[in-house]
Amino acid sequence: MIELIAIDLDGTLLRDDKTISEGNRAMVRKAIDNGVDVAICTGRPLEAIQQFLDILETNTSDHYSITYNGGLVVENKTGKVASQVTMSMADAKRLYDVMASLELPLEAVLIDAVYQFPFPENHPGLYQETMNFLPFKQFDMDNLDPETAIFKVVVNTETDHLMGVIDQIPSWVYEDFEVMRSHPFQLEIMPKGVDKGTGVSHLADILELTKDQVMVIGDEENDLAMLKWAGTSVVMANGRPDVKELADYITDSNENDGVAKAIDHFVFFETDN
């Protein structure tokens, strides 16, 4: 029996215009009202999902969110940290040097802001265009506290440019960190061992649940780890083909209440029939 549903945001719970449909909202509330925990699982920080928690009425101390692609599990209302893993400023400096050599812009995501390091002349970072509700600050690497805790660093640039140089990223980056594309134009780098699978696992432990009691819903590369871990894995119709290969069930698209249909199928099918 499913007791926890972890849901990705972009391309999954959210439509392309970044809104939650009434069908998805109502079905999430029906699940919660029937005793199923529902958690957003996203690469975004907590500050970037507050409006969605309000819509789902989960902005309370008895609900959790999994943010920074699994790097931080927090209580929604209080922001109390239940689990977190970060990288150091020294780690960010190593990554900045590599990305600068490839003319890739790098931005570091902290608990309360995004730090923009000097961009390559012809390739500015574009992360602010998609996360314009977050505070962005421009910094030189040498002016930051070496003890600063970083949840992830992001390369967000033109898709053609990223794809043209991504194969030149040294192997040690993949060996020392978790690296994944969350969008065709965005590369995210987290501390080793951090992914949505570990984040969902940590939340399941907090709630004293087994993986067989957990359903996850996603669509992109950064959802792969949680899709592999969970007892029930659902992928959107608009998901990547390689991500769909891990699905126990392929639901409708993010534009057509795919999340609601998946919850109805797995949580309420037996009780309604």
PDB file of C-alpha atoms in Angstrom:
ATOM      1  CA  MET A   1       0.000   0.000   0.000  1.00  0.00           C
ATOM      2  CA  ILE A   2       1.369   3.397  -0.988  1.00  0.00           C
ATOM      3  CA  GLU A   3       1.968   5.711   1.983  1.00  0.00           C
ATOM      4  CA  LEU A   4       4.251   8.348   0.402  1.00  0.00           C
ATOM      5  CA  ILE A   5       4.195   9.974  -3.042  1.00  0.00           C
ATOM      6  CA  ALA A   6       7.229  12.038  -4.086  1.00  0.00           C
ATOM      7  CA  ILE A   7       6.495  14.256  -7.086  1.00  0.00           C
ATOM      8  CA  ASP A   8       8.888  16.169  -9.325  1.00  0.00           C
ATOM      9  CA  LEU A   9       7.833  19.702 -10.248  1.00  0.00           C
ATOM     10  CA  ASP A  10       8.910  20.915 -13.706  1.00  0.00           C
ATOM     11  CA  GLY A  11       7.493  18.757 -16.483  1.00  0.00           C
ATOM     12  CA  THR A  12       5.600  16.654 -13.951  1.00  0.00           C
ATOM     13  CA  LEU A  13       3.314  18.360 -11.429  1.00  0.00           C
ATOM     14  CA  LEU A  14       3.620  21.703 -13.218  1.00  0.00           C
ATOM     15  CA  ARG A  15       2.221  22.441 -16.635  1.00  0.00           C
ATOM     16  CA  ASP A  16       4.463  24.157 -19.153  1.00  0.00           C
ATOM     17  CA  ASP A  17       3.257  27.555 -17.912  1.00  0.00           C
ATOM     18  CA  LYS A  18       4.510  26.601 -14.393  1.00  0.00           C
ATOM     19  CA  THR A  19       1.027  26.252 -12.887  1.00  0.00           C
ATOM     20  CA  ILE A  20      -0.688  23.341 -11.133  1.00  0.00           C
ATOM     21  CA  SER A  21      -3.900  22.203 -12.779  1.00  0.00           C
ATOM     22  CA  GLU A  22      -7.057  21.928 -10.702  1.00  0.00           C
ATOM     23  CA  GLY A  23      -7.172  18.209 -11.495  1.00  0.00           C
ATOM     24  CA  ASN A  24      -3.692  17.643 -10.069  1.00  0.00           C
ATOM     25  CA  ARG A  25      -4.352  19.855  -7.048  1.00  0.00           C
ATOM     26  CA  ALA A  26      -7.603  18.090  -6.195  1.00  0.00           C
ATOM     27  CA  MET A  27      -6.117  14.606  -6.542  1.00  0.00           C
ATOM     28  CA  VAL A  28      -3.099  15.464  -4.382  1.00  0.00           C
ATOM     29  CA  ARG A  29      -5.461  16.771  -1.716  1.00  0.00           C
ATOM     30  CA  LYS A  30      -7.608  13.622  -1.988  1.00  0.00           C
ATOM     31  CA  ALA A  31      -4.520  11.475  -1.399  1.00  0.00           C
ATOM     32  CA  ILE A  32      -3.463  13.540   1.618  1.00  0.00           C
ATOM     33  CA  ASP A  33      -6.980  13.507   3.047  1.00  0.00           C
ATOM     34  CA  ASN A  34      -6.874   9.715   2.801  1.00  0.00           C
ATOM     35  CA  GLY A  35      -3.675   9.497   4.836  1.00  0.00           C
ATOM     36  CA  VAL A  36      -1.026   9.442   2.077  1.00  0.00           C
ATOM     37  CA  ASP A  37       1.985  11.716   2.553  1.00  0.00           C
ATOM     38  CA  VAL A  38       2.826  13.812  -0.529  1.00  0.00           C
ATOM     39  CA  ALA A  39       6.190  15.535  -0.931  1.00  0.00           C
ATOM     40  CA  ILE A  40       7.541  17.723  -3.706  1.00  0.00           C
ATOM     41  CA  CYS A  41      10.935  16.437  -4.862  1.00  0.00           C
ATOM     42  CA  THR A  42      12.818  19.048  -6.857  1.00  0.00           C
ATOM     43  CA  GLY A  43      16.151  20.602  -7.710  1.00  0.00           C
ATOM     44  CA  ARG A  44      14.788  23.937  -6.520  1.00  0.00           C
ATOM     45  CA  PRO A  45      15.376  25.403  -3.043  1.00  0.00           C
ATOM     46  CA  LEU A  46      12.521  25.633  -0.531  1.00  0.00           C
ATOM     47  CA  GLU A  47      12.033  29.352  -1.233  1.00  0.00           C
ATOM     48  CA  ALA A  48      11.269  28.556  -4.868  1.00  0.00           C
ATOM     49  CA  ILE A  49       8.379  26.190  -4.125  1.00  0.00           C
ATOM     50  CA  GLN A  50       6.438  28.088  -1.463  1.00  0.00           C
ATOM     51  CA  GLN A  51       3.629  29.072  -3.831  1.00  0.00           C
ATOM     52  CA  PHE A  52       3.079  25.435  -4.788  1.00  0.00           C
ATOM     53  CA  LEU A  53       3.053  24.297  -1.156  1.00  0.00           C
ATOM     54  CA  ASP A  54       0.375  26.919  -0.497  1.00  0.00           C
ATOM     55  CA  ILE A  55      -1.721  25.707  -3.440  1.00  0.00           C
ATOM     56  CA  LEU A  56      -1.464  22.093  -2.258  1.00  0.00           C
ATOM     57  CA  GLU A  57      -2.062  23.154   1.371  1.00  0.00           C
ATOM     58  CA  THR A  58       1.086  21.320   2.446  1.00  0.00           C
ATOM     59  CA  ASN A  59       2.894  24.348   3.880  1.00  0.00           C
ATOM     60  CA  THR A  60       2.590  22.887   7.380  1.00  0.00           C
ATOM     61  CA  SER A  61       4.982  21.405   9.932  1.00  0.00           C
ATOM     62  CA  ASP A  62       3.717  17.849   9.315  1.00  0.00           C
ATOM     63  CA  HIS A  63       4.695  17.865   5.630  1.00  0.00           C
ATOM     64  CA  TYR A  64       8.167  17.699   4.083  1.00  0.00           C
ATOM     65  CA  SER A  65       9.852  18.676   0.835  1.00  0.00           C
ATOM     66  CA  ILE A  66      12.931  17.217  -0.835  1.00  0.00           C
ATOM     67  CA  THR A  67      14.941  20.046  -2.380  1.00  0.00           C
ATOM     68  CA  TYR A  68      18.293  20.576  -4.148  1.00  0.00           C
ATOM     69  CA  ASN A  69      17.848  17.206  -5.920  1.00  0.00           C
ATOM     70  CA  GLY A  70      17.907  15.359  -2.602  1.00  0.00           C
ATOM     71  CA  GLY A  71      20.557  17.452  -0.867  1.00  0.00           C
ATOM     72  CA  LEU A  72      18.088  18.893   1.639  1.00  0.00           C
ATOM     73  CA  VAL A  73      14.973  17.429   3.273  1.00  0.00           C
ATOM     74  CA  VAL A  74      13.030  20.026   5.266  1.00  0.00           C
ATOM     75  CA  GLU A  75       9.809  20.566   7.156  1.00  0.00           C
ATOM     76  CA  ASN A  76       7.708  22.822   4.955  1.00  0.00           C
ATOM     77  CA  LYS A  77       6.368  25.292   7.501  1.00  0.00           C
ATOM     78  CA  THR A  78       9.385  25.663   9.793  1.00  0.00           C
ATOM     79  CA  GLY A  79      12.225  25.051   7.350  1.00  0.00           C
ATOM     80  CA  LYS A  80      13.686  22.711   9.962  1.00  0.00           C
ATOM     81  CA  VAL A  81      16.385  20.570   8.385  1.00  0.00           C
ATOM     82  CA  ALA A  82      15.721  16.842   8.540  1.00  0.00           C
ATOM     83  CA  SER A  83      18.642  15.828   6.308  1.00  0.00           C
ATOM     84  CA  GLN A  84      21.281  17.728   4.321  1.00  0.00           C
ATOM     85  CA  VAL A  85      24.520  17.222   2.376  1.00  0.00           C
ATOM     86  CA  THR A  86      26.588  20.129   1.005  1.00  0.00           C
ATOM     87  CA  MET A  87      29.810  20.830  -0.869  1.00  0.00           C
ATOM     88  CA  SER A  88      32.533  23.306   0.125  1.00  0.00           C
ATOM     89  CA  MET A  89      33.717  26.508  -1.494  1.00  0.00           C
ATOM     90  CA  ALA A  90      36.921  24.649  -2.386  1.00  0.00           C
ATOM     91  CA  ASP A  91      34.811  22.148  -4.329  1.00  0.00           C
ATOM     92  CA  ALA A  92      33.069  25.010  -6.142  1.00  0.00           C
ATOM     93  CA  LYS A  93      36.429  26.577  -7.002  1.00  0.00           C
ATOM     94  CA  ARG A  94      37.646  23.330  -8.605  1.00  0.00           C
ATOM     95  CA  LEU A  95      34.468  23.122 -10.656  1.00  0.00           C
ATOM     96  CA  TYR A  96      34.582  26.799 -11.588  1.00  0.00           C
ATOM     97  CA  ASP A  97      38.092  26.434 -13.015  1.00  0.00           C
ATOM     98  CA  VAL A  98      36.994  23.519 -15.198  1.00  0.00           C
ATOM     99  CA  MET A  99      33.818  25.190 -16.437  1.00  0.00           C
ATOM    100  CA  ALA A 100      35.597  28.483 -17.137  1.00  0.00           C
ATOM    101  CA  SER A 101      38.080  26.627 -19.344  1.00  0.00           C
ATOM    102  CA  LEU A 102      35.125  25.362 -21.390  1.00  0.00           C
ATOM    103  CA  GLU A 103      33.408  28.777 -21.408  1.00  0.00           C
ATOM    104  CA  LEU A 104      30.541  27.430 -19.319  1.00  0.00           C
ATOM    105  CA  PRO A 105      28.963  29.790 -16.752  1.00  0.00           C
ATOM    106  CA  LEU A 106      28.758  28.477 -13.193  1.00  0.00           C
ATOM    107  CA  GLU A 107      26.383  29.523 -10.417  1.00  0.00           C
ATOM    108  CA  ALA A 108      26.361  28.218  -6.841  1.00  0.00           C
ATOM    109  CA  VAL A 109      23.084  27.603  -5.025  1.00  0.00           C
ATOM    110  CA  LEU A 110      23.173  28.269  -1.272  1.00  0.00           C
ATOM    111  CA  ILE A 111      20.456  28.013   1.353  1.00  0.00           C
ATOM    112  CA  ASP A 112      19.407  31.654   0.911  1.00  0.00           C
ATOM    113  CA  ALA A 113      20.809  32.892  -2.413  1.00  0.00           C
ATOM    114  CA  VAL A 114      22.425  32.035  -5.731  1.00  0.00           C
ATOM    115  CA  TYR A 115      26.016  33.212  -6.206  1.00  0.00           C
ATOM    116  CA  GLN A 116      26.940  34.150  -9.766  1.00  0.00           C
ATOM    117  CA  PHE A 117      30.640  33.841 -10.438  1.00  0.00           C
ATOM    118  CA  PRO A 118      32.242  35.738 -13.356  1.00  0.00           C
ATOM    119  CA  PHE A 119      30.710  34.472 -16.586  1.00  0.00           C
ATOM    120  CA  PRO A 120      32.561  33.730 -19.838  1.00  0.00           C
ATOM    121  CA  GLU A 121      32.412  36.781 -22.070  1.00  0.00           C
ATOM    122  CA  ASN A 122      30.133  35.266 -24.704  1.00  0.00           C
ATOM    123  CA  HIS A 123      28.121  32.880 -22.535  1.00  0.00           C
ATOM    124  CA  PRO A 124      26.387  34.465 -19.531  1.00  0.00           C
ATOM    125  CA  GLY A 125      24.577  32.251 -17.055  1.00  0.00           C
ATOM    126  CA  LEU A 126      20.841  32.021 -17.695  1.00  0.00           C
ATOM    127  CA  TYR A 127      19.730  30.433 -14.430  1.00  0.00           C
ATOM    128  CA  GLN A 128      18.212  33.698 -13.220  1.00  0.00           C
ATOM    129  CA  GLU A 129      15.786  33.709 -16.144  1.00  0.00           C
ATOM    130  CA  THR A 130      14.097  30.553 -14.853  1.00  0.00           C
ATOM    131  CA  MET A 131      14.582  31.238 -11.133  1.00  0.00           C
ATOM    132  CA  ASN A 132      13.914  34.991 -11.096  1.00  0.00           C
ATOM    133  CA  PHE A 133      12.129  34.763  -7.726  1.00  0.00           C
ATOM    134  CA  LEU A 134      15.414  33.887  -5.966  1.00  0.00           C
ATOM    135  CA  PRO A 135      17.997  36.414  -4.769  1.00  0.00           C
ATOM    136  CA  PHE A 136      21.035  36.421  -7.083  1.00  0.00           C
ATOM    137  CA  LYS A 137      24.373  37.934  -6.072  1.00  0.00           C
ATOM    138  CA  GLN A 138      27.526  38.457  -8.112  1.00  0.00           C
ATOM    139  CA  PHE A 139      30.759  37.384  -6.422  1.00  0.00           C
ATOM    140  CA  ASP A 140      34.381  36.705  -7.159  1.00  0.00           C
ATOM    141  CA  MET A 141      35.441  33.300  -5.930  1.00  0.00           C
ATOM    142  CA  ASP A 142      38.206  34.771  -3.747  1.00  0.00           C
ATOM    143  CA  ASN A 143      35.814  37.001  -1.795  1.00  0.00           C
ATOM    144  CA  LEU A 144      33.717  34.248  -0.263  1.00  0.00           C
ATOM    145  CA  ASP A 145      33.966  32.553   3.118  1.00  0.00           C
ATOM    146  CA  PRO A 146      35.716  29.199   2.561  1.00  0.00           C
ATOM    147  CA  GLU A 147      33.276  27.654   5.044  1.00  0.00           C
ATOM    148  CA  THR A 148      30.265  28.569   2.876  1.00  0.00           C
ATOM    149  CA  ALA A 149      27.999  25.530   2.404  1.00  0.00           C
ATOM    150  CA  ILE A 150      26.834  24.959  -1.172  1.00  0.00           C
ATOM    151  CA  PHE A 151      24.017  22.583  -2.061  1.00  0.00           C
ATOM    152  CA  LYS A 152      24.770  22.440  -5.778  1.00  0.00           C
ATOM    153  CA  VAL A 153      26.336  24.323  -8.658  1.00  0.00           C
ATOM    154  CA  VAL A 154      24.517  24.902 -11.920  1.00  0.00           C
ATOM    155  CA  VAL A 155      25.503  25.441 -15.534  1.00  0.00           C
ATOM    156  CA  ASN A 156      22.566  27.022 -17.355  1.00  0.00           C
ATOM    157  CA  THR A 157      23.374  28.244 -20.850  1.00  0.00           C
ATOM    158  CA  GLU A 158      22.416  27.833 -24.498  1.00  0.00           C
ATOM    159  CA  THR A 159      21.625  24.173 -25.245  1.00  0.00           C
ATOM    160  CA  ASP A 160      23.868  24.067 -28.326  1.00  0.00           C
ATOM    161  CA  HIS A 161      26.799  25.475 -26.402  1.00  0.00           C
ATOM    162  CA  LEU A 162      26.387  23.067 -23.486  1.00  0.00           C
ATOM    163  CA  MET A 163      26.038  20.045 -25.759  1.00  0.00           C
ATOM    164  CA  GLY A 164      29.033  21.164 -27.805  1.00  0.00           C
ATOM    165  CA  VAL A 165      31.452  20.969 -24.849  1.00  0.00           C
ATOM    166  CA  ILE A 166      29.829  18.601 -22.356  1.00  0.00           C
ATOM    167  CA  ASP A 167      31.972  15.675 -23.537  1.00  0.00           C
ATOM    168  CA  GLN A 168      35.092  17.682 -22.631  1.00  0.00           C
ATOM    169  CA  ILE A 169      34.260  17.799 -18.923  1.00  0.00           C
ATOM    170  CA  PRO A 170      37.018  15.772 -17.205  1.00  0.00           C
ATOM    171  CA  SER A 171      36.206  12.341 -15.806  1.00  0.00           C
ATOM    172  CA  TRP A 172      37.163  13.362 -12.257  1.00  0.00           C
ATOM    173  CA  VAL A 173      34.121  15.660 -12.124  1.00  0.00           C
ATOM    174  CA  TYR A 174      31.876  12.638 -12.590  1.00  0.00           C
ATOM    175  CA  GLU A 175      33.942  10.594 -10.148  1.00  0.00           C
ATOM    176  CA  ASP A 176      33.982  13.199  -7.358  1.00  0.00           C
ATOM    177  CA  PHE A 177      30.442  14.591  -7.743  1.00  0.00           C
ATOM    178  CA  GLU A 178      26.943  13.683  -8.853  1.00  0.00           C
ATOM    179  CA  VAL A 179      26.385  15.194 -12.313  1.00  0.00           C
ATOM    180  CA  MET A 180      23.093  15.259 -14.189  1.00  0.00           C
ATOM    181  CA  ARG A 181      21.181  17.248 -16.780  1.00  0.00           C
ATOM    182  CA  SER A 182      17.874  18.475 -15.375  1.00  0.00           C
ATOM    183  CA  HIS A 183      17.015  20.224 -18.673  1.00  0.00           C
ATOM    184  CA  PRO A 184      18.636  20.197 -22.135  1.00  0.00           C
ATOM    185  CA  PHE A 185      20.194  23.568 -21.261  1.00  0.00           C
ATOM    186  CA  GLN A 186      21.080  22.872 -17.622  1.00  0.00           C
ATOM    187  CA  LEU A 187      23.732  20.772 -15.917  1.00  0.00           C
ATOM    188  CA  GLU A 188      23.565  20.313 -12.143  1.00  0.00           C
ATOM    189  CA  ILE A 189      26.452  19.140  -9.970  1.00  0.00           C
ATOM    190  CA  MET A 190      25.836  17.943  -6.409  1.00  0.00           C
ATOM    191  CA  PRO A 191      27.990  16.451  -3.651  1.00  0.00           C
ATOM    192  CA  LYS A 192      28.835  12.785  -4.115  1.00  0.00           C
ATOM    193  CA  GLY A 193      26.015  10.543  -3.004  1.00  0.00           C
ATOM    194  CA  VAL A 194      23.311  13.194  -3.405  1.00  0.00           C
ATOM    195  CA  ASP A 195      20.419  12.555  -5.753  1.00  0.00           C
ATOM    196  CA  LYS A 196      16.654  12.387  -5.565  1.00  0.00           C
ATOM    197  CA  GLY A 197      16.860   8.704  -4.696  1.00  0.00           C
ATOM    198  CA  THR A 198      18.808   9.383  -1.507  1.00  0.00           C
ATOM    199  CA  GLY A 199      16.493  12.282  -0.683  1.00  0.00           C
ATOM    200  CA  VAL A 200      13.368  10.128  -1.010  1.00  0.00           C
ATOM    201  CA  SER A 201      15.096   7.359   0.945  1.00  0.00           C
ATOM    202  CA  HIS A 202      15.907   9.765   3.791  1.00  0.00           C
ATOM    203  CA  LEU A 203      12.314  10.969   3.917  1.00  0.00           C
ATOM    204  CA  ALA A 204      11.030   7.391   3.910  1.00  0.00           C
ATOM    205  CA  ASP A 205      13.295   6.666   6.889  1.00  0.00           C
ATOM    206  CA  ILE A 206      11.938   9.725   8.725  1.00  0.00           C
ATOM    207  CA  LEU A 207       8.382   8.520   8.093  1.00  0.00           C
ATOM    208  CA  GLU A 208       9.378   4.903   8.928  1.00  0.00           C
ATOM    209  CA  LEU A 209       8.329   3.597   5.528  1.00  0.00           C
ATOM    210  CA  THR A 210       9.846   0.968   3.237  1.00  0.00           C
ATOM    211  CA  LYS A 211      10.500   1.570  -0.459  1.00  0.00           C
ATOM    212  CA  ASP A 212       7.510  -0.660  -1.301  1.00  0.00           C
ATOM    213  CA  GLN A 213       5.294   1.980   0.336  1.00  0.00           C
ATOM    214  CA  VAL A 214       6.701   4.790  -1.817  1.00  0.00           C
ATOM    215  CA  MET A 215       5.592   5.968  -5.262  1.00  0.00           C
ATOM    216  CA  VAL A 216       7.588   8.552  -7.232  1.00  0.00           C
ATOM    217  CA  ILE A 217       6.604  10.522 -10.328  1.00  0.00           C
ATOM    218  CA  GLY A 218       9.080  12.227 -12.666  1.00  0.00           C
ATOM    219  CA  ASP A 219      10.142  12.928 -16.227  1.00  0.00           C
ATOM    220  CA  GLU A 220      13.828  13.906 -16.502  1.00  0.00           C
ATOM    221  CA  GLU A 221      17.381  12.652 -15.963  1.00  0.00           C
ATOM    222  CA  ASN A 222      17.556  14.029 -12.431  1.00  0.00           C
ATOM    223  CA  ASP A 223      14.571  11.804 -11.542  1.00  0.00           C
ATOM    224  CA  LEU A 224      16.344   8.582 -12.521  1.00  0.00           C
ATOM    225  CA  ALA A 225      17.734   7.787  -9.056  1.00  0.00           C
ATOM    226  CA  MET A 226      14.383   8.051  -7.294  1.00  0.00           C
ATOM    227  CA  LEU A 227      12.671   6.077 -10.060  1.00  0.00           C
ATOM    228  CA  LYS A 228      15.220   3.288  -9.547  1.00  0.00           C
ATOM    229  CA  TRP A 229      14.822   3.357  -5.757  1.00  0.00           C
ATOM    230  CA  ALA A 230      11.064   3.500  -5.235  1.00  0.00           C
ATOM    231  CA  GLY A 231       8.700   0.568  -5.091  1.00  0.00           C
ATOM    232  CA  THR A 232       6.419   2.205  -7.668  1.00  0.00           C
ATOM    233  CA  SER A 233       7.905   4.367 -10.424  1.00  0.00           C
ATOM    234  CA  VAL A 234       5.751   6.558 -12.653  1.00  0.00           C
ATOM    235  CA  VAL A 235       7.029   8.545 -15.650  1.00  0.00           C
ATOM    236  CA  MET A 236       5.144  11.229 -17.534  1.00  0.00           C
ATOM    237  CA  ALA A 237       4.133  10.780 -21.174  1.00  0.00           C
ATOM    238  CA  ASN A 238       6.333  13.803 -21.899  1.00  0.00           C
ATOM    239  CA  GLY A 239       9.305  12.189 -20.156  1.00  0.00           C
ATOM    240  CA  ARG A 240      12.592  11.338 -21.819  1.00  0.00           C
ATOM    241  CA  PRO A 241      12.662   7.960 -23.591  1.00  0.00           C
ATOM    242  CA  ASP A 242      15.502   6.628 -21.424  1.00  0.00           C
ATOM    243  CA  VAL A 243      13.647   7.704 -18.281  1.00  0.00           C
ATOM    244  CA  LYS A 244      10.500   5.916 -19.437  1.00  0.00           C
ATOM    245  CA  GLU A 245      12.475   2.668 -19.533  1.00  0.00           C
ATOM    246  CA  LEU A 246      12.480   2.692 -15.711  1.00  0.00           C
ATOM    247  CA  ALA A 247       8.733   3.190 -15.370  1.00  0.00           C
ATOM    248  CA  ASP A 248       6.348   0.720 -13.797  1.00  0.00           C
ATOM    249  CA  TYR A 249       3.657   2.912 -15.309  1.00  0.00           C
ATOM    250  CA  ILE A 250       3.616   5.687 -17.908  1.00  0.00           C
ATOM    251  CA  THR A 251       0.926   8.231 -17.138  1.00  0.00           C
ATOM    252  CA  ASP A 252      -0.466  11.097 -19.193  1.00  0.00           C
ATOM    253  CA  SER A 253       1.498  14.291 -19.849  1.00  0.00           C
ATOM    254  CA  ASN A 254       2.074  17.246 -17.529  1.00  0.00           C
ATOM    255  CA  GLU A 255      -0.381  19.184 -19.697  1.00  0.00           C
ATOM    256  CA  ASN A 256      -3.146  16.627 -19.194  1.00  0.00           C
ATOM    257  CA  ASP A 257      -3.294  15.852 -15.436  1.00  0.00           C
ATOM    258  CA  GLY A 258      -0.761  13.038 -15.616  1.00  0.00           C
ATOM    259  CA  VAL A 259       0.007  13.232 -11.877  1.00  0.00           C
ATOM    260  CA  ALA A 260      -3.682  13.038 -10.952  1.00  0.00           C
ATOM    261  CA  LYS A 261      -4.214  10.037 -13.224  1.00  0.00           C
ATOM    262  CA  ALA A 262      -1.232   8.200 -11.726  1.00  0.00           C
ATOM    263  CA  ILE A 263      -2.407   8.799  -8.153  1.00  0.00           C
ATOM    264  CA  ASP A 264      -5.926   7.712  -9.053  1.00  0.00           C
ATOM    265  CA  HIS A 265      -4.591   4.553 -10.705  1.00  0.00           C
ATOM    266  CA  PHE A 266      -2.341   3.415  -7.869  1.00  0.00           C
ATOM    267  CA  VAL A 267      -3.927   4.849  -4.727  1.00  0.00           C
ATOM    268  CA  PHE A 268      -7.639   4.749  -5.437  1.00  0.00           C
ATOM    269  CA  PHE A 269      -8.090   2.115  -8.166  1.00  0.00           C
ATOM    270  CA  GLU A 270      -8.709  -0.799  -5.779  1.00  0.00           C
ATOM    271  CA  THR A 271     -10.982   1.175  -3.466  1.00  0.00           C
ATOM    272  CA  ASP A 272     -13.056   2.535  -6.353  1.00  0.00           C
ATOM    273  CA  ASN A 273     -13.534  -0.807  -8.076  1.00  0.00           C
TER     274      ASN A 273
END
